[in-house]
Amino acid sequence: MYLINSFRFQSAPSASYLLDSYSSEGGYSMRKISSTATNCIRVRRSSDNAEQDIGFVSDELDTTSLLSFVGANDGYVTKWYDQSGNGRDAENFTAVTQPRIVNSGVLETKNTKPAIYFNNDWLKHFGQVIPLATNPFSYFTVSSHETANDTGAVFKSRDAAQSGGGNYVANFHDRRTDKVNFLLSASGTFYRADLSVQRNTSDYTLLSGFVDSSNNMSAFDNGATGTTDTYSGTYTSNVLMIGDPTTGSGSFQLVGHIGEIIILNTDESANRVAIETDINNYYSVY
Amino acid sequence: MIITGYKYNTEAEAIAARKQCADHYGLPVSPDDVTQYWVDYQEASLNSPVFWYIVYDESIDFLGTPTDFEVVE
């Protein structure tokens, strides 16, 4: 009589990745959030401006390869790879406005995890449309803004042909009493869903926002319920900007760290707690 | 909005200045690299007459002494 151990023939259990469970339109993270992702970021080192792709080790940024490549110099992110599978990588082809990942040989971190530091810097997805221009959609971001009583854009999505403010969708990290989380400018009118409370600290905050198929907006911060709004009118959106490359009165440049941005073309408010828990378990935001 | 930087009457002049900065820093290092320029220029499209400009950064002092000028928003 032969006994067969059924466990012997099973493949090893695979790790659970967030974007394997939720189809995303844009996924940017310092950890591996998709089983198909291979590269995390592309980095330029300040010593000779050479660039190298950096991937993952044990589902986290390969910091050994990163620090070996950069050495005692500065390292700047030239590309943040989109892990959604849609190829919507965010790039910056201009050296002086690229965000930083290594500062004089020291890894940029927030809450002990690798984090990209923006100091009026930005990354853009120049090509295919990130479909924030139609409802429903959802976003989840992990960011800090390190200037008191100020606000910075974690991301903006707008029509590239617009000049000035125009119509757009934005996720702000707002430390002001205005406490804006989710702003939508449609047909020249602003609609907004705010934080639950003013958070005038330099700490990481997990921000999420949702639009359902009836134009109803809602927002949450560190799992707490913020305010709601309902927009009307139209807007267009065909370029995604991480940070804010614009200048002038309509500019909200970020001075702080970003660890993760996930954009979905579905209303994931019913799955909000599960997604936020996955993110918070890694970044220890709250 | 007052900008400190370098102002150009034609886009061709701005492109030449951008190339001067890129050449100074040896960019792009490789054809596959993302980084193509050290700085970029912008168009003051709402000004009359229209002009082009590069925002000042201490790393491009070799372009000369920057000036202050207004860009209409």
PDB file of N, CA and C in Angstrom, chain A residues 54-151:
ATOM      1  N   ILE A  54      16.965  49.197 -11.048  1.00  0.00           N
ATOM      2  CA  ILE A  54      17.035  48.536  -9.744  1.00  0.00           C
ATOM      3  C   ILE A  54      15.743  47.742  -9.554  1.00  0.00           C
ATOM      4  N   GLY A  55      15.882  46.483  -9.218  1.00  0.00           N
ATOM      5  CA  GLY A  55      14.724  45.616  -9.045  1.00  0.00           C
ATOM      6  C   GLY A  55      14.413  45.330  -7.595  1.00  0.00           C
ATOM      7  N   PHE A  56      14.007  44.104  -7.337  1.00  0.00           N
ATOM      8  CA  PHE A  56      13.548  43.720  -6.004  1.00  0.00           C
ATOM      9  C   PHE A  56      14.368  42.536  -5.481  1.00  0.00           C
ATOM     10  N   VAL A  57      14.513  42.482  -4.177  1.00  0.00           N
ATOM     11  CA  VAL A  57      15.024  41.303  -3.482  1.00  0.00           C
ATOM     12  C   VAL A  57      14.082  41.043  -2.320  1.00  0.00           C
ATOM     13  N   SER A  58      13.577  39.846  -2.240  1.00  0.00           N
ATOM     14  CA  SER A  58      12.599  39.490  -1.203  1.00  0.00           C
ATOM     15  C   SER A  58      11.427  40.467  -1.196  1.00  0.00           C
ATOM     16  N   ASP A  59      10.978  40.825  -2.383  1.00  0.00           N
ATOM     17  CA  ASP A  59       9.806  41.681  -2.587  1.00  0.00           C
ATOM     18  C   ASP A  59       9.992  43.119  -2.107  1.00  0.00           C
ATOM     19  N   GLU A  60      11.235  43.511  -1.828  1.00  0.00           N
ATOM     20  CA  GLU A  60      11.507  44.903  -1.463  1.00  0.00           C
ATOM     21  C   GLU A  60      12.556  45.456  -2.420  1.00  0.00           C
ATOM     22  N   LEU A  61      12.698  46.760  -2.446  1.00  0.00           N
ATOM     23  CA  LEU A  61      13.702  47.393  -3.301  1.00  0.00           C
ATOM     24  C   LEU A  61      15.073  46.782  -3.030  1.00  0.00           C
ATOM     25  N   ASP A  62      15.796  46.483  -4.094  1.00  0.00           N
ATOM     26  CA  ASP A  62      17.140  45.890  -3.968  1.00  0.00           C
ATOM     27  C   ASP A  62      18.121  46.998  -3.565  1.00  0.00           C
ATOM     28  N   THR A  63      18.168  47.266  -2.282  1.00  0.00           N
ATOM     29  CA  THR A  63      18.981  48.381  -1.791  1.00  0.00           C
ATOM     30  C   THR A  63      20.479  48.072  -1.862  1.00  0.00           C
ATOM     31  N   THR A  64      20.834  46.801  -1.839  1.00  0.00           N
ATOM     32  CA  THR A  64      22.252  46.453  -1.959  1.00  0.00           C
ATOM     33  C   THR A  64      22.789  46.862  -3.329  1.00  0.00           C
ATOM     34  N   SER A  65      22.058  46.491  -4.371  1.00  0.00           N
ATOM     35  CA  SER A  65      22.477  46.887  -5.723  1.00  0.00           C
ATOM     36  C   SER A  65      22.437  48.399  -5.894  1.00  0.00           C
ATOM     37  N   LEU A  66      21.410  49.010  -5.321  1.00  0.00           N
ATOM     38  CA  LEU A  66      21.259  50.469  -5.438  1.00  0.00           C
ATOM     39  C   LEU A  66      22.446  51.200  -4.819  1.00  0.00           C
ATOM     40  N   LEU A  67      22.763  50.858  -3.583  1.00  0.00           N
ATOM     41  CA  LEU A  67      23.828  51.570  -2.875  1.00  0.00           C
ATOM     42  C   LEU A  67      25.206  51.236  -3.456  1.00  0.00           C
ATOM     43  N   SER A  68      25.351  50.043  -3.996  1.00  0.00           N
ATOM     44  CA  SER A  68      26.601  49.685  -4.660  1.00  0.00           C
ATOM     45  C   SER A  68      26.792  50.518  -5.922  1.00  0.00           C
ATOM     46  N   PHE A  69      25.707  50.719  -6.649  1.00  0.00           N
ATOM     47  CA  PHE A  69      25.778  51.493  -7.896  1.00  0.00           C
ATOM     48  C   PHE A  69      26.057  52.971  -7.618  1.00  0.00           C
ATOM     49  N   VAL A  70      25.395  53.526  -6.630  1.00  0.00           N
ATOM     50  CA  VAL A  70      25.499  54.975  -6.376  1.00  0.00           C
ATOM     51  C   VAL A  70      26.762  55.319  -5.589  1.00  0.00           C
ATOM     52  N   GLY A  71      27.184  54.432  -4.713  1.00  0.00           N
ATOM     53  CA  GLY A  71      28.359  54.710  -3.900  1.00  0.00           C
ATOM     54  C   GLY A  71      28.102  55.834  -2.910  1.00  0.00           C
ATOM     55  N   ALA A  72      29.112  56.664  -2.686  1.00  0.00           N
ATOM     56  CA  ALA A  72      28.987  57.742  -1.700  1.00  0.00           C
ATOM     57  C   ALA A  72      28.337  58.992  -2.275  1.00  0.00           C
ATOM     58  N   ASN A  73      27.727  58.852  -3.440  1.00  0.00           N
ATOM     59  CA  ASN A  73      27.182  60.010  -4.159  1.00  0.00           C
ATOM     60  C   ASN A  73      25.671  60.108  -3.948  1.00  0.00           C
ATOM     61  N   ASP A  74      25.037  60.940  -4.749  1.00  0.00           N
ATOM     62  CA  ASP A  74      23.578  61.040  -4.738  1.00  0.00           C
ATOM     63  C   ASP A  74      23.004  60.160  -5.841  1.00  0.00           C
ATOM     64  N   GLY A  75      21.799  59.643  -5.608  1.00  0.00           N
ATOM     65  CA  GLY A  75      21.096  58.863  -6.615  1.00  0.00           C
ATOM     66  C   GLY A  75      19.723  59.463  -6.857  1.00  0.00           C
ATOM     67  N   TYR A  76      19.378  59.630  -8.119  1.00  0.00           N
ATOM     68  CA  TYR A  76      18.106  60.258  -8.479  1.00  0.00           C
ATOM     69  C   TYR A  76      17.257  59.304  -9.309  1.00  0.00           C
ATOM     70  N   VAL A  77      15.954  59.336  -9.087  1.00  0.00           N
ATOM     71  CA  VAL A  77      15.047  58.446  -9.805  1.00  0.00           C
ATOM     72  C   VAL A  77      14.711  59.064 -11.161  1.00  0.00           C
ATOM     73  N   THR A  78      15.098  58.380 -12.221  1.00  0.00           N
ATOM     74  CA  THR A  78      14.750  58.853 -13.565  1.00  0.00           C
ATOM     75  C   THR A  78      13.467  58.189 -14.061  1.00  0.00           C
ATOM     76  N   LYS A  79      13.150  57.032 -13.491  1.00  0.00           N
ATOM     77  CA  LYS A  79      11.937  56.319 -13.903  1.00  0.00           C
ATOM     78  C   LYS A  79      11.405  55.506 -12.726  1.00  0.00           C
ATOM     79  N   TRP A  80      10.100  55.636 -12.485  1.00  0.00           N
ATOM     80  CA  TRP A  80       9.427  54.790 -11.500  1.00  0.00           C
ATOM     81  C   TRP A  80       8.566  53.831 -12.305  1.00  0.00           C
ATOM     82  N   TYR A  81       8.935  52.552 -12.284  1.00  0.00           N
ATOM     83  CA  TYR A  81       8.252  51.578 -13.132  1.00  0.00           C
ATOM     84  C   TYR A  81       6.821  51.338 -12.660  1.00  0.00           C
ATOM     85  N   ASP A  82       5.928  51.304 -13.642  1.00  0.00           N
ATOM     86  CA  ASP A  82       4.526  50.981 -13.406  1.00  0.00           C
ATOM     87  C   ASP A  82       4.402  49.472 -13.251  1.00  0.00           C
ATOM     88  N   GLN A  83       3.917  49.023 -12.112  1.00  0.00           N
ATOM     89  CA  GLN A  83       3.765  47.588 -11.856  1.00  0.00           C
ATOM     90  C   GLN A  83       2.392  47.052 -12.264  1.00  0.00           C
ATOM     91  N   SER A  84       1.552  47.925 -12.862  1.00  0.00           N
ATOM     92  CA  SER A  84       0.196  47.484 -13.215  1.00  0.00           C
ATOM     93  C   SER A  84       0.179  46.565 -14.436  1.00  0.00           C
ATOM     94  N   GLY A  85       1.280  46.555 -15.183  1.00  0.00           N
ATOM     95  CA  GLY A  85       1.309  45.784 -16.422  1.00  0.00           C
ATOM     96  C   GLY A  85       0.907  46.591 -17.635  1.00  0.00           C
ATOM     97  N   ASN A  86       0.555  47.866 -17.421  1.00  0.00           N
ATOM     98  CA  ASN A  86       0.137  48.727 -18.524  1.00  0.00           C
ATOM     99  C   ASN A  86       1.279  49.562 -19.113  1.00  0.00           C
ATOM    100  N   GLY A  87       2.462  49.434 -18.543  1.00  0.00           N
ATOM    101  CA  GLY A  87       3.613  50.142 -19.097  1.00  0.00           C
ATOM    102  C   GLY A  87       3.583  51.640 -18.918  1.00  0.00           C
ATOM    103  N   ARG A  88       2.864  52.122 -17.914  1.00  0.00           N
ATOM    104  CA  ARG A  88       2.734  53.571 -17.710  1.00  0.00           C
ATOM    105  C   ARG A  88       3.819  54.081 -16.751  1.00  0.00           C
ATOM    106  N   ASP A  89       5.059  53.815 -17.114  1.00  0.00           N
ATOM    107  CA  ASP A  89       6.166  54.248 -16.265  1.00  0.00           C
ATOM    108  C   ASP A  89       6.174  55.777 -16.151  1.00  0.00           C
ATOM    109  N   ALA A  90       6.574  56.269 -14.982  1.00  0.00           N
ATOM    110  CA  ALA A  90       6.657  57.716 -14.750  1.00  0.00           C
ATOM    111  C   ALA A  90       8.123  58.121 -14.826  1.00  0.00           C
ATOM    112  N   GLU A  91       8.423  59.129 -15.646  1.00  0.00           N
ATOM    113  CA  GLU A  91       9.809  59.472 -15.945  1.00  0.00           C
ATOM    114  C   GLU A  91      10.049  60.965 -15.791  1.00  0.00           C
ATOM    115  N   ASN A  92      11.328  61.324 -15.734  1.00  0.00           N
ATOM    116  CA  ASN A  92      11.728  62.728 -15.829  1.00  0.00           C
ATOM    117  C   ASN A  92      13.058  62.773 -16.576  1.00  0.00           C
ATOM    118  N   PHE A  93      13.057  63.392 -17.754  1.00  0.00           N
ATOM    119  CA  PHE A  93      14.277  63.405 -18.581  1.00  0.00           C
ATOM    120  C   PHE A  93      15.183  64.582 -18.259  1.00  0.00           C
ATOM    121  N   THR A  94      14.825  65.384 -17.233  1.00  0.00           N
ATOM    122  CA  THR A  94      15.621  66.560 -16.884  1.00  0.00           C
ATOM    123  C   THR A  94      16.262  66.361 -15.517  1.00  0.00           C
ATOM    124  N   ALA A  95      17.577  66.428 -15.451  1.00  0.00           N
ATOM    125  CA  ALA A  95      18.302  66.046 -14.237  1.00  0.00           C
ATOM    126  C   ALA A  95      17.917  66.863 -13.002  1.00  0.00           C
ATOM    127  N   VAL A  96      17.824  68.173 -13.126  1.00  0.00           N
ATOM    128  CA  VAL A  96      17.687  69.012 -11.925  1.00  0.00           C
ATOM    129  C   VAL A  96      16.327  68.871 -11.238  1.00  0.00           C
ATOM    130  N   THR A  97      15.352  68.248 -11.898  1.00  0.00           N
ATOM    131  CA  THR A  97      14.038  68.083 -11.269  1.00  0.00           C
ATOM    132  C   THR A  97      13.699  66.614 -11.004  1.00  0.00           C
ATOM    133  N   GLN A  98      14.708  65.756 -11.005  1.00  0.00           N
ATOM    134  CA  GLN A  98      14.470  64.345 -10.670  1.00  0.00           C
ATOM    135  C   GLN A  98      14.467  64.151  -9.150  1.00  0.00           C
ATOM    136  N   PRO A  99      13.524  63.386  -8.609  1.00  0.00           N
ATOM    137  CA  PRO A  99      13.498  63.146  -7.162  1.00  0.00           C
ATOM    138  C   PRO A  99      14.642  62.231  -6.728  1.00  0.00           C
ATOM    139  N   ARG A 100      14.941  62.257  -5.435  1.00  0.00           N
ATOM    140  CA  ARG A 100      16.158  61.605  -4.920  1.00  0.00           C
ATOM    141  C   ARG A 100      15.834  60.311  -4.171  1.00  0.00           C
ATOM    142  N   ILE A 101      16.698  59.308  -4.319  1.00  0.00           N
ATOM    143  CA  ILE A 101      16.554  58.055  -3.568  1.00  0.00           C
ATOM    144  C   ILE A 101      17.779  57.771  -2.707  1.00  0.00           C
ATOM    145  N   VAL A 102      18.929  58.357  -3.055  1.00  0.00           N
ATOM    146  CA  VAL A 102      20.137  58.203  -2.225  1.00  0.00           C
ATOM    147  C   VAL A 102      20.746  59.584  -2.016  1.00  0.00           C
ATOM    148  N   ASN A 103      21.042  59.907  -0.772  1.00  0.00           N
ATOM    149  CA  ASN A 103      21.608  61.212  -0.413  1.00  0.00           C
ATOM    150  C   ASN A 103      23.003  61.005   0.176  1.00  0.00           C
ATOM    151  N   SER A 104      24.029  61.353  -0.595  1.00  0.00           N
ATOM    152  CA  SER A 104      25.426  61.175  -0.160  1.00  0.00           C
ATOM    153  C   SER A 104      25.681  59.754   0.350  1.00  0.00           C
ATOM    154  N   GLY A 105      25.239  58.789  -0.391  1.00  0.00           N
ATOM    155  CA  GLY A 105      25.473  57.390  -0.057  1.00  0.00           C
ATOM    156  C   GLY A 105      24.490  56.790   0.932  1.00  0.00           C
ATOM    157  N   VAL A 106      23.540  57.596   1.413  1.00  0.00           N
ATOM    158  CA  VAL A 106      22.571  57.115   2.398  1.00  0.00           C
ATOM    159  C   VAL A 106      21.195  56.978   1.741  1.00  0.00           C
ATOM    160  N   LEU A 107      20.586  55.808   1.915  1.00  0.00           N
ATOM    161  CA  LEU A 107      19.272  55.543   1.330  1.00  0.00           C
ATOM    162  C   LEU A 107      18.214  56.463   1.922  1.00  0.00           C
ATOM    163  N   GLU A 108      17.369  57.048   1.074  1.00  0.00           N
ATOM    164  CA  GLU A 108      16.216  57.816   1.557  1.00  0.00           C
ATOM    165  C   GLU A 108      15.181  56.832   2.115  1.00  0.00           C
ATOM    166  N   THR A 109      14.740  57.071   3.328  1.00  0.00           N
ATOM    167  CA  THR A 109      13.741  56.192   3.934  1.00  0.00           C
ATOM    168  C   THR A 109      12.671  57.017   4.650  1.00  0.00           C
ATOM    169  N   LYS A 110      11.547  56.383   4.870  1.00  0.00           N
ATOM    170  CA  LYS A 110      10.489  56.919   5.718  1.00  0.00           C
ATOM    171  C   LYS A 110       9.875  55.721   6.429  1.00  0.00           C
ATOM    172  N   ASN A 111       9.723  55.808   7.707  1.00  0.00           N
ATOM    173  CA  ASN A 111       9.237  54.666   8.502  1.00  0.00           C
ATOM    174  C   ASN A 111      10.097  53.419   8.245  1.00  0.00           C
ATOM    175  N   THR A 112      11.379  53.616   8.116  1.00  0.00           N
ATOM    176  CA  THR A 112      12.411  52.585   7.891  1.00  0.00           C
ATOM    177  C   THR A 112      12.341  51.938   6.503  1.00  0.00           C
ATOM    178  N   LYS A 113      11.402  52.340   5.656  1.00  0.00           N
ATOM    179  CA  LYS A 113      11.278  51.752   4.321  1.00  0.00           C
ATOM    180  C   LYS A 113      11.829  52.706   3.268  1.00  0.00           C
ATOM    181  N   PRO A 114      12.393  52.177   2.183  1.00  0.00           N
ATOM    182  CA  PRO A 114      12.843  53.055   1.104  1.00  0.00           C
ATOM    183  C   PRO A 114      11.713  53.963   0.633  1.00  0.00           C
ATOM    184  N   ALA A 115      12.046  55.220   0.353  1.00  0.00           N
ATOM    185  CA  ALA A 115      11.036  56.196  -0.073  1.00  0.00           C
ATOM    186  C   ALA A 115      11.697  57.203  -1.001  1.00  0.00           C
ATOM    187  N   ILE A 116      10.960  57.660  -1.992  1.00  0.00           N
ATOM    188  CA  ILE A 116      11.493  58.649  -2.936  1.00  0.00           C
ATOM    189  C   ILE A 116      11.247  60.041  -2.367  1.00  0.00           C
ATOM    190  N   TYR A 117      12.313  60.856  -2.337  1.00  0.00           N
ATOM    191  CA  TYR A 117      12.202  62.204  -1.769  1.00  0.00           C
ATOM    192  C   TYR A 117      12.021  63.230  -2.882  1.00  0.00           C
ATOM    193  N   PHE A 118      10.918  63.950  -2.814  1.00  0.00           N
ATOM    194  CA  PHE A 118      10.601  65.010  -3.775  1.00  0.00           C
ATOM    195  C   PHE A 118      10.848  66.357  -3.109  1.00  0.00           C
ATOM    196  N   ASN A 119      11.641  67.192  -3.761  1.00  0.00           N
ATOM    197  CA  ASN A 119      11.850  68.561  -3.272  1.00  0.00           C
ATOM    198  C   ASN A 119      11.572  69.494  -4.445  1.00  0.00           C
ATOM    199  N   ASN A 120      10.300  69.711  -4.705  1.00  0.00           N
ATOM    200  CA  ASN A 120       9.824  70.419  -5.898  1.00  0.00           C
ATOM    201  C   ASN A 120      10.177  69.651  -7.173  1.00  0.00           C
ATOM    202  N   ASP A 121      10.315  68.347  -7.034  1.00  0.00           N
ATOM    203  CA  ASP A 121      10.677  67.495  -8.169  1.00  0.00           C
ATOM    204  C   ASP A 121       9.431  66.766  -8.671  1.00  0.00           C
ATOM    205  N   TRP A 122       9.588  66.018  -9.758  1.00  0.00           N
ATOM    206  CA  TRP A 122       8.418  65.355 -10.321  1.00  0.00           C
ATOM    207  C   TRP A 122       8.810  64.205 -11.237  1.00  0.00           C
ATOM    208  N   LEU A 123       7.834  63.357 -11.494  1.00  0.00           N
ATOM    209  CA  LEU A 123       7.919  62.306 -12.503  1.00  0.00           C
ATOM    210  C   LEU A 123       6.611  62.347 -13.279  1.00  0.00           C
ATOM    211  N   LYS A 124       6.663  62.045 -14.573  1.00  0.00           N
ATOM    212  CA  LYS A 124       5.456  62.101 -15.399  1.00  0.00           C
ATOM    213  C   LYS A 124       5.298  60.818 -16.195  1.00  0.00           C
ATOM    214  N   HIS A 125       4.041  60.465 -16.422  1.00  0.00           N
ATOM    215  CA  HIS A 125       3.776  59.477 -17.456  1.00  0.00           C
ATOM    216  C   HIS A 125       3.344  60.248 -18.695  1.00  0.00           C
ATOM    217  N   PHE A 126       4.171  60.223 -19.741  1.00  0.00           N
ATOM    218  CA  PHE A 126       3.968  61.080 -20.898  1.00  0.00           C
ATOM    219  C   PHE A 126       3.034  60.485 -21.949  1.00  0.00           C
ATOM    220  N   GLY A 127       2.892  59.172 -21.962  1.00  0.00           N
ATOM    221  CA  GLY A 127       2.249  58.556 -23.118  1.00  0.00           C
ATOM    222  C   GLY A 127       0.785  58.248 -22.936  1.00  0.00           C
ATOM    223  N   GLN A 128       0.493  56.997 -22.911  1.00  0.00           N
ATOM    224  CA  GLN A 128      -0.885  56.518 -22.906  1.00  0.00           C
ATOM    225  C   GLN A 128      -1.684  57.080 -21.732  1.00  0.00           C
ATOM    226  N   VAL A 129      -2.946  57.289 -21.961  1.00  0.00           N
ATOM    227  CA  VAL A 129      -3.803  57.925 -20.963  1.00  0.00           C
ATOM    228  C   VAL A 129      -3.942  57.069 -19.713  1.00  0.00           C
ATOM    229  N   ILE A 130      -3.729  57.673 -18.567  1.00  0.00           N
ATOM    230  CA  ILE A 130      -4.144  57.060 -17.309  1.00  0.00           C
ATOM    231  C   ILE A 130      -5.633  57.375 -17.176  1.00  0.00           C
ATOM    232  N   PRO A 131      -6.478  56.389 -17.150  1.00  0.00           N
ATOM    233  CA  PRO A 131      -7.910  56.661 -17.256  1.00  0.00           C
ATOM    234  C   PRO A 131      -8.539  57.154 -15.953  1.00  0.00           C
ATOM    235  N   LEU A 132      -8.060  58.324 -15.514  1.00  0.00           N
ATOM    236  CA  LEU A 132      -8.741  58.985 -14.409  1.00  0.00           C
ATOM    237  C   LEU A 132      -9.845  59.897 -14.928  1.00  0.00           C
ATOM    238  N   ALA A 133      -9.995  59.933 -16.252  1.00  0.00           N
ATOM    239  CA  ALA A 133     -10.916  60.894 -16.835  1.00  0.00           C
ATOM    240  C   ALA A 133     -12.356  60.410 -16.858  1.00  0.00           C
ATOM    241  N   THR A 134     -12.581  59.190 -16.443  1.00  0.00           N
ATOM    242  CA  THR A 134     -13.959  58.708 -16.396  1.00  0.00           C
ATOM    243  C   THR A 134     -14.193  58.022 -15.060  1.00  0.00           C
ATOM    244  N   ASN A 135     -15.382  58.138 -14.537  1.00  0.00           N
ATOM    245  CA  ASN A 135     -15.690  57.425 -13.311  1.00  0.00           C
ATOM    246  C   ASN A 135     -16.142  56.002 -13.663  1.00  0.00           C
ATOM    247  N   PRO A 136     -16.075  55.071 -12.725  1.00  0.00           N
ATOM    248  CA  PRO A 136     -15.516  55.234 -11.393  1.00  0.00           C
ATOM    249  C   PRO A 136     -13.996  55.085 -11.403  1.00  0.00           C
ATOM    250  N   PHE A 137     -13.355  55.569 -10.330  1.00  0.00           N
ATOM    251  CA  PHE A 137     -11.954  55.255 -10.118  1.00  0.00           C
ATOM    252  C   PHE A 137     -11.626  55.358  -8.636  1.00  0.00           C
ATOM    253  N   SER A 138     -10.446  54.872  -8.283  1.00  0.00           N
ATOM    254  CA  SER A 138      -9.996  54.863  -6.888  1.00  0.00           C
ATOM    255  C   SER A 138      -8.499  55.135  -6.858  1.00  0.00           C
ATOM    256  N   TYR A 139      -8.023  55.678  -5.759  1.00  0.00           N
ATOM    257  CA  TYR A 139      -6.573  55.771  -5.576  1.00  0.00           C
ATOM    258  C   TYR A 139      -6.200  55.502  -4.129  1.00  0.00           C
ATOM    259  N   PHE A 140      -4.981  55.031  -3.949  1.00  0.00           N
ATOM    260  CA  PHE A 140      -4.384  54.805  -2.621  1.00  0.00           C
ATOM    261  C   PHE A 140      -2.953  55.328  -2.697  1.00  0.00           C
ATOM    262  N   THR A 141      -2.556  56.200  -1.785  1.00  0.00           N
ATOM    263  CA  THR A 141      -1.198  56.744  -1.803  1.00  0.00           C
ATOM    264  C   THR A 141      -0.619  56.773  -0.396  1.00  0.00           C
ATOM    265  N   VAL A 142       0.705  56.632  -0.332  1.00  0.00           N
ATOM    266  CA  VAL A 142       1.450  56.767   0.928  1.00  0.00           C
ATOM    267  C   VAL A 142       2.467  57.881   0.722  1.00  0.00           C
ATOM    268  N   SER A 143       2.328  58.973   1.488  1.00  0.00           N
ATOM    269  CA  SER A 143       3.173  60.143   1.249  1.00  0.00           C
ATOM    270  C   SER A 143       3.368  60.935   2.524  1.00  0.00           C
ATOM    271  N   SER A 144       4.373  61.817   2.471  1.00  0.00           N
ATOM    272  CA  SER A 144       4.540  62.834   3.510  1.00  0.00           C
ATOM    273  C   SER A 144       4.738  64.170   2.820  1.00  0.00           C
ATOM    274  N   HIS A 145       4.389  65.245   3.518  1.00  0.00           N
ATOM    275  CA  HIS A 145       4.727  66.588   3.054  1.00  0.00           C
ATOM    276  C   HIS A 145       5.428  67.245   4.233  1.00  0.00           C
ATOM    277  N   GLU A 146       6.649  67.713   4.007  1.00  0.00           N
ATOM    278  CA  GLU A 146       7.501  68.052   5.153  1.00  0.00           C
ATOM    279  C   GLU A 146       7.689  69.551   5.335  1.00  0.00           C
ATOM    280  N   THR A 147       6.720  70.327   4.829  1.00  0.00           N
ATOM    281  CA  THR A 147       6.658  71.763   5.080  1.00  0.00           C
ATOM    282  C   THR A 147       5.369  72.041   5.848  1.00  0.00           C
ATOM    283  N   ALA A 148       5.516  72.616   7.048  1.00  0.00           N
ATOM    284  CA  ALA A 148       4.351  72.844   7.904  1.00  0.00           C
ATOM    285  C   ALA A 148       3.363  73.815   7.251  1.00  0.00           C
ATOM    286  N   ASN A 149       2.085  73.610   7.533  1.00  0.00           N
ATOM    287  CA  ASN A 149       1.013  74.500   7.068  1.00  0.00           C
ATOM    288  C   ASN A 149       1.049  74.723   5.554  1.00  0.00           C
ATOM    289  N   ASP A 150       1.392  73.687   4.828  1.00  0.00           N
ATOM    290  CA  ASP A 150       1.541  73.810   3.380  1.00  0.00           C
ATOM    291  C   ASP A 150       0.936  72.567   2.736  1.00  0.00           C
ATOM    292  N   THR A 151       0.801  72.601   1.423  1.00  0.00           N
ATOM    293  CA  THR A 151       0.278  71.429   0.730  1.00  0.00           C
ATOM    294  C   THR A 151       1.115  71.109  -0.494  1.00  0.00           C
TER     295      THR A 151
END
